[in-house]
Coordinates of C-alpha atoms in Angstrom, one line a residue:
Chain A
X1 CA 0.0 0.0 0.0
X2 CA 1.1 3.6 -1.0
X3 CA 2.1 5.2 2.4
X4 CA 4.0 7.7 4.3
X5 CA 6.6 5.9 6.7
X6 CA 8.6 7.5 9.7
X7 CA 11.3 6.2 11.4
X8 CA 11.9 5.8 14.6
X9 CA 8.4 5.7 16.3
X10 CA 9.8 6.6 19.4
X11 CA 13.2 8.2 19.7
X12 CA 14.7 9.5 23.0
X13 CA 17.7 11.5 22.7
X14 CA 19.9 13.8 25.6
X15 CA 19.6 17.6 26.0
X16 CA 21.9 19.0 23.2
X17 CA 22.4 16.1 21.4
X18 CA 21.5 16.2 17.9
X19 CA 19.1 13.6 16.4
X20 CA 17.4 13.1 12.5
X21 CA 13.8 11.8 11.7
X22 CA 13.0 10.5 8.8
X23 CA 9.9 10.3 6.7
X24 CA 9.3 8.5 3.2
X25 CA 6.6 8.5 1.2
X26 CA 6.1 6.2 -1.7
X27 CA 2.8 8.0 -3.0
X28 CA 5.2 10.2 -5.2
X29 CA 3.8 13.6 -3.7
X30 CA 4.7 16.8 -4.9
X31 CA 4.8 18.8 -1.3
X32 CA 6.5 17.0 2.0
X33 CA 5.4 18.8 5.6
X34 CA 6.8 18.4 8.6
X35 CA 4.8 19.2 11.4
X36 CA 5.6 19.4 15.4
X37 CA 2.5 18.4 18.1
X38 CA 2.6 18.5 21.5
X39 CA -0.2 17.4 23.7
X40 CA -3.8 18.6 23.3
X41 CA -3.1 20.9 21.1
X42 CA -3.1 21.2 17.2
X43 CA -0.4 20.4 14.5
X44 CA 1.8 23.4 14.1
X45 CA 3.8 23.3 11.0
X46 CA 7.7 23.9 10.8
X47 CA 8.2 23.8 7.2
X48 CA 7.7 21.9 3.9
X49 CA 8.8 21.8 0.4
X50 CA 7.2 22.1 -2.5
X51 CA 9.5 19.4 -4.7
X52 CA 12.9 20.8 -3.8
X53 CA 11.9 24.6 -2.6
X54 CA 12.4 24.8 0.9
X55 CA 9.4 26.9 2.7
X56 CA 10.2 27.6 6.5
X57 CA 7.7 29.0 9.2
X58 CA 8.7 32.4 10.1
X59 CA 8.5 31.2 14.1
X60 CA 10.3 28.0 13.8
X61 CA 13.6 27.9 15.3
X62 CA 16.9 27.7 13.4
X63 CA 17.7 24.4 15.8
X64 CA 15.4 23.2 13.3
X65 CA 16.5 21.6 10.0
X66 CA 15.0 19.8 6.9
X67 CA 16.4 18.2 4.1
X68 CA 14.6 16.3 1.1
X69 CA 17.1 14.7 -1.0
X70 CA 14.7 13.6 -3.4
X71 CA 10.5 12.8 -3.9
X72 CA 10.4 9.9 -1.3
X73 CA 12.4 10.9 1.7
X74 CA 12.8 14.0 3.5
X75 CA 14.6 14.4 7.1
X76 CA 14.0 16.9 9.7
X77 CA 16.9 17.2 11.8
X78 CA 17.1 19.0 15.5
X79 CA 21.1 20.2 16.1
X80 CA 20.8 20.7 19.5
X81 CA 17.2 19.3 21.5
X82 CA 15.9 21.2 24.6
X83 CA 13.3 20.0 26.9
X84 CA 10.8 21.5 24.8
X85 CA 11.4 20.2 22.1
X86 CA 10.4 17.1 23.1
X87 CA 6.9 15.9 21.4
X88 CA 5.4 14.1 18.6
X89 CA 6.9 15.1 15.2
X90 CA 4.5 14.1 11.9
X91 CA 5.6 14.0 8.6
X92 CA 2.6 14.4 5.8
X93 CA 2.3 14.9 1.6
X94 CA 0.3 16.3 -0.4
X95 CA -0.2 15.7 -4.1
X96 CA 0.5 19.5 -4.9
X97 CA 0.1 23.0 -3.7
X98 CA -3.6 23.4 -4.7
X99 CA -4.6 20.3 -2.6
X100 CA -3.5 21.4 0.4
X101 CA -6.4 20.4 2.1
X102 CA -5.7 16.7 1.5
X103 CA -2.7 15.6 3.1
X104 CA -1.6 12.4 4.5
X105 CA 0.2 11.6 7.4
X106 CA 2.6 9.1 8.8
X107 CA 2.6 7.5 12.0
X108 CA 4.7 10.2 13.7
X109 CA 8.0 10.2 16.0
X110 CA 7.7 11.0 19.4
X111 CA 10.6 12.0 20.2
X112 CA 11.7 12.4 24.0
X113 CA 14.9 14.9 25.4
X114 CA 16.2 13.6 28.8
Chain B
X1 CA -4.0 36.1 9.3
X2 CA -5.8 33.2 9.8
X3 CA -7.9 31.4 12.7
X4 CA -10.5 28.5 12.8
X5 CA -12.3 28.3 16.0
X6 CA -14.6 24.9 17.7
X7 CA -15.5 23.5 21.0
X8 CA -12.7 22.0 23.0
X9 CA -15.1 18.9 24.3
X10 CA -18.3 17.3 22.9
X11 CA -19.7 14.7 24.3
X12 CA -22.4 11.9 23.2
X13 CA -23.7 8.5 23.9
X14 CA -23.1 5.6 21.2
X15 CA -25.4 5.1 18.4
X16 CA -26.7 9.2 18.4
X17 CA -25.9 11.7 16.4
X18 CA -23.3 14.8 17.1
X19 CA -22.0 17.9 15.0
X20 CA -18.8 19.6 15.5
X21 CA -19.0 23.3 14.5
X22 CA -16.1 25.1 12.9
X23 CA -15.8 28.7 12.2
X24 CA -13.1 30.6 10.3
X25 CA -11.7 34.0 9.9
X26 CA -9.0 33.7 6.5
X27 CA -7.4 36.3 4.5
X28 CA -8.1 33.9 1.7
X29 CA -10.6 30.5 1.9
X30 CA -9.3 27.7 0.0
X31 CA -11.9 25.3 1.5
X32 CA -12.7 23.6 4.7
X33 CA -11.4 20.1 5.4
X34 CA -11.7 17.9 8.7
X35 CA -9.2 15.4 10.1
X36 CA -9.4 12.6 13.1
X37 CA -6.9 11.7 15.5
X38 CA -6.9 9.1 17.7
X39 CA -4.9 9.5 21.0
X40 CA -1.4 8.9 20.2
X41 CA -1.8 8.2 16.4
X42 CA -1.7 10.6 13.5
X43 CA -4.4 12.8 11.9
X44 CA -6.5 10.8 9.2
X45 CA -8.0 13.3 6.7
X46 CA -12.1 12.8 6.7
X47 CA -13.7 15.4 4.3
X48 CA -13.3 18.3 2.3
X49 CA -15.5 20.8 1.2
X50 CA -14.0 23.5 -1.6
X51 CA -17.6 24.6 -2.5
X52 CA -21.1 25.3 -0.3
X53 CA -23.3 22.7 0.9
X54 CA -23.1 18.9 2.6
X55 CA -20.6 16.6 1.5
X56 CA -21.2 12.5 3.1
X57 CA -19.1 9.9 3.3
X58 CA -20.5 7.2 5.2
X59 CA -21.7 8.3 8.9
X60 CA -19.5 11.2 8.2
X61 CA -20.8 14.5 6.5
X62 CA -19.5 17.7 6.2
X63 CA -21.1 21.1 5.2
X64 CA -19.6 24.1 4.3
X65 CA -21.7 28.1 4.0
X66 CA -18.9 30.4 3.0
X67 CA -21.5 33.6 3.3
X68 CA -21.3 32.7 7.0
X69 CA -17.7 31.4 7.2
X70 CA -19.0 28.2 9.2
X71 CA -18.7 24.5 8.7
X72 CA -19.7 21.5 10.6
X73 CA -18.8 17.9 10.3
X74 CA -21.9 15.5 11.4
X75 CA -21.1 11.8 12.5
X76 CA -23.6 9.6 12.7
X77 CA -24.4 6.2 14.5
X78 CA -21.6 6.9 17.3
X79 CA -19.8 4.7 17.8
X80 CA -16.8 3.9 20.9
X81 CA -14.2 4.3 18.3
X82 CA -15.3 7.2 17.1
X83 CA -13.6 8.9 20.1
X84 CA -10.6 11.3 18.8
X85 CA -9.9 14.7 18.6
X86 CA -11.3 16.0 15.3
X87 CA -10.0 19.1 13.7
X88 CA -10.8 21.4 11.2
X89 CA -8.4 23.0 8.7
X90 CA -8.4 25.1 6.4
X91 CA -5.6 24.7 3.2
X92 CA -4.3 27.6 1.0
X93 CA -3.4 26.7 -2.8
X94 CA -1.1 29.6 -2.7
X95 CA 1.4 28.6 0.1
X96 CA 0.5 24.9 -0.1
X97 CA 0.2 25.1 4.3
X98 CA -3.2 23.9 6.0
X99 CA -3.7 25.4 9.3
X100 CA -5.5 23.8 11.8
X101 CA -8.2 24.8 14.3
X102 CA -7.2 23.7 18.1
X103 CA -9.3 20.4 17.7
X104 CA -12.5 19.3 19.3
X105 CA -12.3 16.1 21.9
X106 CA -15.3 13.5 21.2
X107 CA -16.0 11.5 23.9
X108 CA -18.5 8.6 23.2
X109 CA -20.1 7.0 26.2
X110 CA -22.1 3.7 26.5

């Protein structure tokens, strides 16, 4: 089945140490998001890319990273985690810029900082 | 700017019927769509309505009045696994981004 995978599940890293998640998608989707959810609250998105341009949030922080080294994978890396950074990180596609609507969304890291 | 606004909490007993109201304030309104999420899992996209009027999938429907910037997304026949956090969204063809409303908690009861 046609999917969007993330890798690890659950990954627990140390304060400052610096730790990559990964996403692939094998729905060959124009536009990759990565997305950062803490609890009860909504998705708040840190970026995407449109096929290779990058598109950063004006209020994410530069400890945050993304790289998509082609259609399928893309990588959101965190240089140095603080304590609140620690949440559940989702990766999602959608088909193109006009159906932004429709997305789709992997399983999600939840990434912990001790 | 942009904001969607619904109730935090809804609550209903299994087999009724409950609506989840969304209303938006956007610069620019590229359609209303509605996602699930269970707790601890990822957000499952549901419905989407570009244009006015009900949209149904299943026990699910949707329904869209852009004269009064409001939505709604109807589930019928509750059942226990219907209890998520829903939210509504709304997506811009421009920037490609959906933003999301702060989710409304479902709780189905016996």
């Amino acid at each position: 089945d046609a999917m969007v995978i993330q890798n690890p599940r659950y990954q627990v890293t140390q304060f400052g140490k610096p730790v990559t998640l990964s996403c692939s998608q094998t729905l060959n989707h124009n536009v990759m998001y990565w997305y950062q959810q803490k609890s009860s609250q909504a998705p708040k998105l840190l970026f995407h890319y449109y096929d290779k341009d990058f598109n950063n949030e004006a209020d994410t922080p530069d400890n945050f990273q993304s790289r998509r080294p082609n259609t399928s994978f893309c990588f959101l890396d965190i240089r140095s985690p603080g304590l609140g950074d620690a949440a559940m990180y989702l990766c999602a596609t959608s088909r193109d810029r006009g159906r932004a609507n429709i997305q789709y969304f992997g399983a999600g890291t939840r990434l912990s900082v001790l | 700017g942009q904001s969607l606004e619904q109730p935090s909490e809804v609550t209903a007993v299994e087999g009724a019927i409950v609506q989840i109201n969304c209303t938006y304030q956007t610069s620019g309104f590229y359609g209303l769509s509605w996602y699930q999420q269970h707790d601890g899992g990822a957000p499952t996209f549901l419905s989407y309505n570009a244009l006015d009027g009900l949209e149904e999938t299943g026990r699910f429907s949707s329904f869209l009045s852009r004269s009064d910037s409001y939505g709604y997304l109807l589930l019928q026949e509750l059942q226990m696994k219907d209890s998520a956090s829903y939210f509504c969204s709304n997506g811009s063809s421009n920037t490609g981004k959906l933003i999301f409303g702060q989710g409304t908690t479902l709780q189905v009861k016996p």
